[in-house]
Short mmCIF file of C-alpha atoms and ligand atoms in Angstrom, two decimals:
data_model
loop_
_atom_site.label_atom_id
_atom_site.label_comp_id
_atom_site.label_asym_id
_atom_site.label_seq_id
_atom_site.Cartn_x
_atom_site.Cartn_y
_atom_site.Cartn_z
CA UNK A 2 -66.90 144.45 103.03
CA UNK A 3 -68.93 146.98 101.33
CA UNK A 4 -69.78 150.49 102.88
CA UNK A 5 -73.23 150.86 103.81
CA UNK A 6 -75.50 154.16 104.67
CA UNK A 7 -78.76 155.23 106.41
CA UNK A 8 -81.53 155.09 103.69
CA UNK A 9 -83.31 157.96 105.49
CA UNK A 10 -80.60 159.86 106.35
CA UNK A 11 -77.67 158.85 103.96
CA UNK A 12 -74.86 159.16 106.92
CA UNK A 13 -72.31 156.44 107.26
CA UNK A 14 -73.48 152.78 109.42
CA UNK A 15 -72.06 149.55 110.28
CA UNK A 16 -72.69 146.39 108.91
CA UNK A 17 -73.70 145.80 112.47
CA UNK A 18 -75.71 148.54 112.94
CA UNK A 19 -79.13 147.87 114.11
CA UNK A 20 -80.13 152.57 114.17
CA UNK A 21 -78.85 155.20 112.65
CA UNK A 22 -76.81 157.47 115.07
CA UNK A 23 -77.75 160.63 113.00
CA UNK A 24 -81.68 160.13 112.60
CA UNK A 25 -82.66 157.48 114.77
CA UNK A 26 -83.90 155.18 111.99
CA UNK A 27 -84.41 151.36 112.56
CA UNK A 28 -82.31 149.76 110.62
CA UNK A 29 -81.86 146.28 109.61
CA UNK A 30 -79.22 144.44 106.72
CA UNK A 31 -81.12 142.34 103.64
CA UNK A 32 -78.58 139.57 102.71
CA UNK A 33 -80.89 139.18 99.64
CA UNK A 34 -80.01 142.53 98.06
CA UNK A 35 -76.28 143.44 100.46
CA UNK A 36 -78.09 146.41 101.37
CA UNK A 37 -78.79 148.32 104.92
CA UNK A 38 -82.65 148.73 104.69
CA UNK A 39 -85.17 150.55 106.91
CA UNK A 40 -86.58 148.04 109.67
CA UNK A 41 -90.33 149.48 109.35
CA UNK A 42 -92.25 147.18 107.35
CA UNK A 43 -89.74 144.10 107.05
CA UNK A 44 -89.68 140.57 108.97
CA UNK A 45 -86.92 140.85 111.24
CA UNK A 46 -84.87 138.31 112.56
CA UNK A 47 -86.16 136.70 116.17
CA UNK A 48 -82.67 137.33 117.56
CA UNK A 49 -82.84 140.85 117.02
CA UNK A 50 -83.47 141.29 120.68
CA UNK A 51 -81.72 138.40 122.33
CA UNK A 52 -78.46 138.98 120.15
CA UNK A 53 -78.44 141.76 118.20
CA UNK A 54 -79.13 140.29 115.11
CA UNK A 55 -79.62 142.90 112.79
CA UNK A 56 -80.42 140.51 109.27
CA UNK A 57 -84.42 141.16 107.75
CA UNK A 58 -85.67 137.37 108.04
CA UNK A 59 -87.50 135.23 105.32
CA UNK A 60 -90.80 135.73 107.33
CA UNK A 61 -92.48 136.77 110.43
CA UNK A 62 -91.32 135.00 113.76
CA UNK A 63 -88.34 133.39 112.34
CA UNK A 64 -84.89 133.28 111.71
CA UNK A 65 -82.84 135.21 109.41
CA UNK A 66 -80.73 132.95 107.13
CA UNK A 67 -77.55 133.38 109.02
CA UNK A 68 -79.55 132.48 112.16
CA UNK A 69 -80.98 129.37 110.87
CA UNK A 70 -77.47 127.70 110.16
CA UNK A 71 -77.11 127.79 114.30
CA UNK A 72 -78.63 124.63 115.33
CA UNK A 73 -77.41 124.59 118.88
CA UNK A 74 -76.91 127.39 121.38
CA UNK A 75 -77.18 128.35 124.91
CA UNK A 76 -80.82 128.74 126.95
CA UNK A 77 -81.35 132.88 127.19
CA UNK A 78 -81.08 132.21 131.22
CA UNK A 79 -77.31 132.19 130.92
CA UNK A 80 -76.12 136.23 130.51
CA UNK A 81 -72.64 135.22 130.10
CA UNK A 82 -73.55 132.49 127.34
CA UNK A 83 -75.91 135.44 125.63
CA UNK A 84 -73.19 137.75 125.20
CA UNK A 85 -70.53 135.14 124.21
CA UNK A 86 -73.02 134.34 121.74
CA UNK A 87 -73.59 137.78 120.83
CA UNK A 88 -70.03 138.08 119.25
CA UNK A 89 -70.25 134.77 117.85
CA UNK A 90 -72.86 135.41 115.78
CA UNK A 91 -71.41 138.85 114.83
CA UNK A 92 -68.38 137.40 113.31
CA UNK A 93 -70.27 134.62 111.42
CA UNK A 94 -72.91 136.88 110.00
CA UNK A 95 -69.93 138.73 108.47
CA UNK A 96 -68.21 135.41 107.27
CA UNK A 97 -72.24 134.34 105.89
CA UNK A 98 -72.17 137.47 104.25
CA UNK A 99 -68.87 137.36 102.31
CA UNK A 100 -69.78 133.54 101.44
CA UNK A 101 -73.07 135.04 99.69
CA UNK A 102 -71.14 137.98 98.37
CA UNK A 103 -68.42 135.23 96.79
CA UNK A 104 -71.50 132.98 95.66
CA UNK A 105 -69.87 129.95 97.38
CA UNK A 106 -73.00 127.38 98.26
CA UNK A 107 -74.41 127.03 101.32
CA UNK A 108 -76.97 124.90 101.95
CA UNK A 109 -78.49 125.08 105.35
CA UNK A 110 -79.11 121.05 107.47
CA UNK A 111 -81.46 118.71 106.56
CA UNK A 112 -81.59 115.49 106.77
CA UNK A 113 -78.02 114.62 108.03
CA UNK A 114 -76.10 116.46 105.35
CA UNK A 115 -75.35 120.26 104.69
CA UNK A 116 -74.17 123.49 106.64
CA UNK A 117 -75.04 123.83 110.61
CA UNK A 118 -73.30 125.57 113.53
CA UNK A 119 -73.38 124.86 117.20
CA UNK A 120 -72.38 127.41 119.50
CA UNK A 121 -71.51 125.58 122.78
CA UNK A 122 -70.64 127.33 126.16
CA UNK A 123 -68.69 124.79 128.04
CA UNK A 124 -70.50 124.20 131.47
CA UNK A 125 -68.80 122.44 134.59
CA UNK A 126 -65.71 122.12 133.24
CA UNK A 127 -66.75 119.91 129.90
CA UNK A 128 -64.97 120.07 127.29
CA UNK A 129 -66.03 122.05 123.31
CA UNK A 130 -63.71 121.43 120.88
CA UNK A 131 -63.93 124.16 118.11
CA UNK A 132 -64.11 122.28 114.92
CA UNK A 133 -65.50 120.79 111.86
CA UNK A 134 -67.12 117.41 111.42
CA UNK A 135 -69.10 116.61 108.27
CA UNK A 136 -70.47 120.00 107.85
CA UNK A 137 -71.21 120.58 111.47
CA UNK A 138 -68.94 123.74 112.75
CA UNK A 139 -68.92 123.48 116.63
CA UNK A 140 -67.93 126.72 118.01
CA UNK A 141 -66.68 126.75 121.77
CA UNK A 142 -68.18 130.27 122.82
CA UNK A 143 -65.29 130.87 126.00
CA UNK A 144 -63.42 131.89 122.60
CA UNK A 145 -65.89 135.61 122.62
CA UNK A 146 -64.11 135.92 125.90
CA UNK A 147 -61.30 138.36 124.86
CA UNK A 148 -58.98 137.02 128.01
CA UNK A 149 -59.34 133.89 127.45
CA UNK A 150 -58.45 134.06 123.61
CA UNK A 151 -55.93 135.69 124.09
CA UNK A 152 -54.46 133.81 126.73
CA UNK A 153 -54.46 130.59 124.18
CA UNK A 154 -52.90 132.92 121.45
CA UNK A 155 -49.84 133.95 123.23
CA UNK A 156 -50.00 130.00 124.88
CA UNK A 157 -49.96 128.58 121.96
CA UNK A 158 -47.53 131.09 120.16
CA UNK A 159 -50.13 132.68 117.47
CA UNK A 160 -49.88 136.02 115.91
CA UNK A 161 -53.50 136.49 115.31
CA UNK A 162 -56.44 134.52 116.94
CA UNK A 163 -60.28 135.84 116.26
CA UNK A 164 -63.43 134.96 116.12
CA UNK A 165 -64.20 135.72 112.84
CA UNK A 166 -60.49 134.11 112.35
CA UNK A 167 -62.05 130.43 113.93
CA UNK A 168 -65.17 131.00 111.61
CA UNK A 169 -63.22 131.34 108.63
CA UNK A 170 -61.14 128.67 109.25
CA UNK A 171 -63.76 126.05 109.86
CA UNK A 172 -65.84 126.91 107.32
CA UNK A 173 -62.57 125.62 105.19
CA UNK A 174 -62.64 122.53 106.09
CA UNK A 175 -66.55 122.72 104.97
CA UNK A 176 -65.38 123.66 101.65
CA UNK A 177 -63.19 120.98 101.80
CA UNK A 178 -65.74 118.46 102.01
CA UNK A 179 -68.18 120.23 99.32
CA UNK A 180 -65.29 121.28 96.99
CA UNK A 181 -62.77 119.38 96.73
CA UNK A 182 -62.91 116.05 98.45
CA UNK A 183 -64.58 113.69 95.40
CA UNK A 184 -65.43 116.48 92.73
CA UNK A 185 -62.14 116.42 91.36
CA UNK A 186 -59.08 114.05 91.01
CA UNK A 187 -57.00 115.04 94.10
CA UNK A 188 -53.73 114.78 93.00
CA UNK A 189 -53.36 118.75 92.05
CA UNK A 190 -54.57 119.10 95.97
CA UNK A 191 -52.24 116.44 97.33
CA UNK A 192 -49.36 118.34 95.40
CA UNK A 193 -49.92 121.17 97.02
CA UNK A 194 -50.83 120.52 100.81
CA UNK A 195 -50.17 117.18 100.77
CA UNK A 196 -51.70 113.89 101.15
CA UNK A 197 -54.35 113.99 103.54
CA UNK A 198 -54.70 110.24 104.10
CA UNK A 199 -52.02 110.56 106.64
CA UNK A 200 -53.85 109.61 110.27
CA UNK A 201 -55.01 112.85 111.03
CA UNK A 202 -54.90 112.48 115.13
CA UNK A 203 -51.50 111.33 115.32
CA UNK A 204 -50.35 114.67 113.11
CA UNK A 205 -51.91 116.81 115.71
CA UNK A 206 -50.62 114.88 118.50
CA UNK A 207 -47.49 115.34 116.88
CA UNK A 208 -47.81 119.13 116.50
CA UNK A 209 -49.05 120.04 119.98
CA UNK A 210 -45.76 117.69 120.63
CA UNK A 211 -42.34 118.23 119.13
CA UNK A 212 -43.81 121.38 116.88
CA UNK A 213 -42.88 121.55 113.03
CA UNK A 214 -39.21 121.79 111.88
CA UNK A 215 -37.95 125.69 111.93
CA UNK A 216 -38.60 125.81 108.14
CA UNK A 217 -42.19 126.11 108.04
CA UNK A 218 -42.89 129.56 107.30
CA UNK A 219 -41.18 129.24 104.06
CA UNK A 220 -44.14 126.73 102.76
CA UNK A 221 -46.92 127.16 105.46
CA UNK A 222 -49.37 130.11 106.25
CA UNK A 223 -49.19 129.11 109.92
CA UNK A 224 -47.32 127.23 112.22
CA UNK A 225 -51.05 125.43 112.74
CA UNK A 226 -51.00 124.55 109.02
CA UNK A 227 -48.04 121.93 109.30
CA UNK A 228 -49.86 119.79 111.45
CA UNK A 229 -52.11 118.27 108.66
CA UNK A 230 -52.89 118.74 104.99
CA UNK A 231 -56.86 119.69 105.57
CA UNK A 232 -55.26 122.08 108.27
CA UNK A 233 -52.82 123.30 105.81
CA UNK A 234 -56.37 123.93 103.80
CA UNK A 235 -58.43 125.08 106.11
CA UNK A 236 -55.76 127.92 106.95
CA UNK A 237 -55.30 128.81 103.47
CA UNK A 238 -58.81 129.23 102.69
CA UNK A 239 -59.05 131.66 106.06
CA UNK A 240 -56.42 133.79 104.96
CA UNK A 241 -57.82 133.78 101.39
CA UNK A 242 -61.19 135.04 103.00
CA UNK A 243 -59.16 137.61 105.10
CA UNK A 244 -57.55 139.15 102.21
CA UNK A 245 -60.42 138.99 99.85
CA UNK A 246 -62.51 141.22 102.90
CA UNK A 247 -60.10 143.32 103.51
CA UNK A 248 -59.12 144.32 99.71
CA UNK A 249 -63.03 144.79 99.27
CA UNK A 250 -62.89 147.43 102.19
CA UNK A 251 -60.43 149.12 100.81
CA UNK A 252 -61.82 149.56 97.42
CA UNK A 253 -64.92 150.75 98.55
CA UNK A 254 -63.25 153.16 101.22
CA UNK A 255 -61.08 154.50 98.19
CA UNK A 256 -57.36 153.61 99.87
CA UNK A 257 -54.94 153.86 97.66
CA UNK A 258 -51.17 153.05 98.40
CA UNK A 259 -48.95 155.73 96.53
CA UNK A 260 -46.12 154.29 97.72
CA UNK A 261 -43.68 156.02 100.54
CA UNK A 262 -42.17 159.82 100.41
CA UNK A 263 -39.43 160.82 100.85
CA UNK A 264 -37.48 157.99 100.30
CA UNK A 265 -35.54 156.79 97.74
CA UNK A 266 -36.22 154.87 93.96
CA UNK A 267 -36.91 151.96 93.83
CA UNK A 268 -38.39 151.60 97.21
CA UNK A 269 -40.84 154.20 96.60
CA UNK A 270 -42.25 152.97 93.35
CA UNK A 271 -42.03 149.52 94.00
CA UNK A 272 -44.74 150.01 97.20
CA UNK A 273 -48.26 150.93 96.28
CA UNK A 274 -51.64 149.13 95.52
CA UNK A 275 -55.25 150.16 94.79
CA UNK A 276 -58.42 148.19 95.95
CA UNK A 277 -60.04 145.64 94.62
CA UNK A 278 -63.83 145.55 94.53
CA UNK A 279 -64.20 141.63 93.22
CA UNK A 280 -61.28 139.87 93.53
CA UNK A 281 -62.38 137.08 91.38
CA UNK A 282 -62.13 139.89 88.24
CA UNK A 283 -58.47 139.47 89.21
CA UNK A 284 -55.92 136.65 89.03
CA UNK A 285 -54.00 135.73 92.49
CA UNK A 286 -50.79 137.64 91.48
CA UNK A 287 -52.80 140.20 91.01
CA UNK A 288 -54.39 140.14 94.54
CA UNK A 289 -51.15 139.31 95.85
CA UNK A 290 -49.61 142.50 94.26
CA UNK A 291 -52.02 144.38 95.60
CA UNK A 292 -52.13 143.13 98.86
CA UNK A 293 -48.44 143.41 99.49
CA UNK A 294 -48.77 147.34 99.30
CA UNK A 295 -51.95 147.46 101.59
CA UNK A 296 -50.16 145.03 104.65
CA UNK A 297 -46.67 147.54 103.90
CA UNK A 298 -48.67 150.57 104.67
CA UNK A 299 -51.43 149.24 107.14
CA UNK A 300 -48.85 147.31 109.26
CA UNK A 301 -47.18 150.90 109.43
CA UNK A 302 -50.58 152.19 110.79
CA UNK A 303 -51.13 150.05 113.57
CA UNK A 304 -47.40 150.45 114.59
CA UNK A 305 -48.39 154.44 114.83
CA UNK A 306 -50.69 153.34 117.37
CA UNK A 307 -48.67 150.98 119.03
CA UNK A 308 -50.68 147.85 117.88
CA UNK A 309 -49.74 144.59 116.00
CA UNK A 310 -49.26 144.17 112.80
CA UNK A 311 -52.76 144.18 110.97
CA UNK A 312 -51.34 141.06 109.17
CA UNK A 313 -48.50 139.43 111.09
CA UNK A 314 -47.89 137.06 108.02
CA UNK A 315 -45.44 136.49 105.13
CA UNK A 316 -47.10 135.02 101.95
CA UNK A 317 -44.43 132.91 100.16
CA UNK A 318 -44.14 131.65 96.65
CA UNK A 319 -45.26 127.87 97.90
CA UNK A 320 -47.91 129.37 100.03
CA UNK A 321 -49.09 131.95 96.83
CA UNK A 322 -49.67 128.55 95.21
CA UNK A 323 -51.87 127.27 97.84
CA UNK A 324 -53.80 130.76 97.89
CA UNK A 325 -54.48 130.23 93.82
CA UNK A 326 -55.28 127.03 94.24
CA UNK A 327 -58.40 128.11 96.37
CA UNK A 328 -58.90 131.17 94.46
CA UNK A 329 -59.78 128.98 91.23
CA UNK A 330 -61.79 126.69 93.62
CA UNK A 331 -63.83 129.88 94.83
CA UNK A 332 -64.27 131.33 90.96
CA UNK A 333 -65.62 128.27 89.78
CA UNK A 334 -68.12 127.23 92.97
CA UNK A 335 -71.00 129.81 92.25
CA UNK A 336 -73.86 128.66 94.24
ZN1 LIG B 653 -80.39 136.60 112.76
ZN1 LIG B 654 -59.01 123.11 111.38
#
């Protein structure tokens, strides 16, 4: 993500950020132009209130275009469905911005086909699967809840579990669908992840079953992205979303890696990386390279401060291979 500031006051703000701490300016974020704008004067999203949308909208009275692509969410009566929904929508107008930002296509519902999300709080003890079915992302909102996610992470023996981690994820299987599945002979797909003919329920019955042989990591992103070859995909494209942010953040903070001190050659000069402002001006070895130096030195960080790694993950040859293959998919998809 880009930095933004105050246009009154010039002083550092959020992507989020709905005022300016330092002058008290209204602010709102055009997706048109990437920019943190003054609110006077502009159409502002309808949500602003309910949700904290901060996005300028097409018009008065309606939705901004991140917004728009919710088709289903809870009544405002429910508080607990509100705020779930509140940091929902925060992590998807992030994703909908770095989609725009990558000039991937979206092309909001009509008519049965395109991009919608529904954001479902489960009631009574129903069940919401979070998921992706023919370009409808369902979103099961107890996932806001930071207990609950958390609970299922450790449960299901994950290293990192987010929202914006879910929204990334689905929307891969979306770019599955508009990308890959019958624009292009899929044998340089099924190479990679695999053929994805194989029945895809009894693969996940499978996984939430015996688990994946202990070789995995050497060839999958996740333990998740054994169970199926759109899985495999779908978790690829996430963490090729994940590093593109993050490198993009980076550059526009100004971190550069200089390596280690102190220490000896060839450790030291074998550890460093600058940013990357657009990573499709670079090739995926390139990203990679530069990646490896920010997770050496960031994972240090949050180990300071007795957190997690920022990226728990080891990127493989195979799985470099998977990451390039989407990279080449992204470069070439400009809306
Ligand atoms: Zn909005
Ligand atoms: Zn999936």
């Amino acid at each position: 993500m880009r930095v933004f500031a105050c246009p009154q006051s010039v002083t550092w703000v959020e992507f989020e950020d709905k005022g300016c701490l330092q002058c008290g300016a209204e602010l709102a974020y055009d997706p048109e132009t990437d920019e943190i704008v003054l609110a006077e004067g502009r159409s502002l999203c309808v949500y602003r209130v309910g949700i904290g949308c901060n996005w300028v909208s097409p018009g008065y009275g309606s939705p901004c275009r991140s917004c728009a692509l919710t088709t289903a969410r809870p009544e405002g009566d429910d508080p607990l469905a509100m705020s779930q929904l509140t940091v929902a929508e925060f992590a998807k107008r992030r994703l909908i911005r770095q989609l725009l930002h990558l000039t991937l296509p979206i092309d909001p519902r009509r008519g049965g086909t395109g991009l919608a999300f529904e954001m479902l709080a489960p009631r009574n003890g129903e069940q919401v699967l979070t998921g992706h079915a023919d370009g409808v992302i369902t979103i099961n909102l107890s996932e806001s809840n930071d207990p609950h996610r958390e609970g299922l992470r450790i449960q299901l023996g994950e290293p990192y579990r987010t929202m914006l981690g879910h929204v990334r994820h689905e929307i891969g299987h979306y770019y599955w669908q508009v990308l890959v599945d019958g624009k292009a002979p899929l044998d340089s797909f099924r190479r990679l992840f695999g053929d994805e003919r194989q029945d895809y329920g009894k693969a996940l019955d499978a996984h939430y079953g015996d688990g994946a042989d202990e070789d995995w990591a050497l060839t999958h992103i996740s333990h998740y992205a054994t169970t199926h070859p759109w899985e495999d995909f779908a978790e690829s494209f996430a963490h090729y979303l994940h590093i593109a942010d993050a490198l993009e953040t980076a550059a526009a903070v100004g971190i550069h890696v200089a390596g280690p001190h102190g220490v000896p050659e060839p450790l030291a000069g074998s550890i460093h990386a600058s940013g990357a402002t657009d990573v499709a001006e670079l090739s995926m070895s390139e990203v990679l390279g530069r990646w490896h130096g920010f997770t050496l030195a960031l994972n240090s960080v949050n180990r300071s401060m007795g957190k997690d790694d920022l990226y728990p993950f080891v990127i493989t040859a195979e799985i470099a291979r998977k990451l390039d293959y989407v990279h080449e998919l992204v470069r070439d998809a400009v809306a």
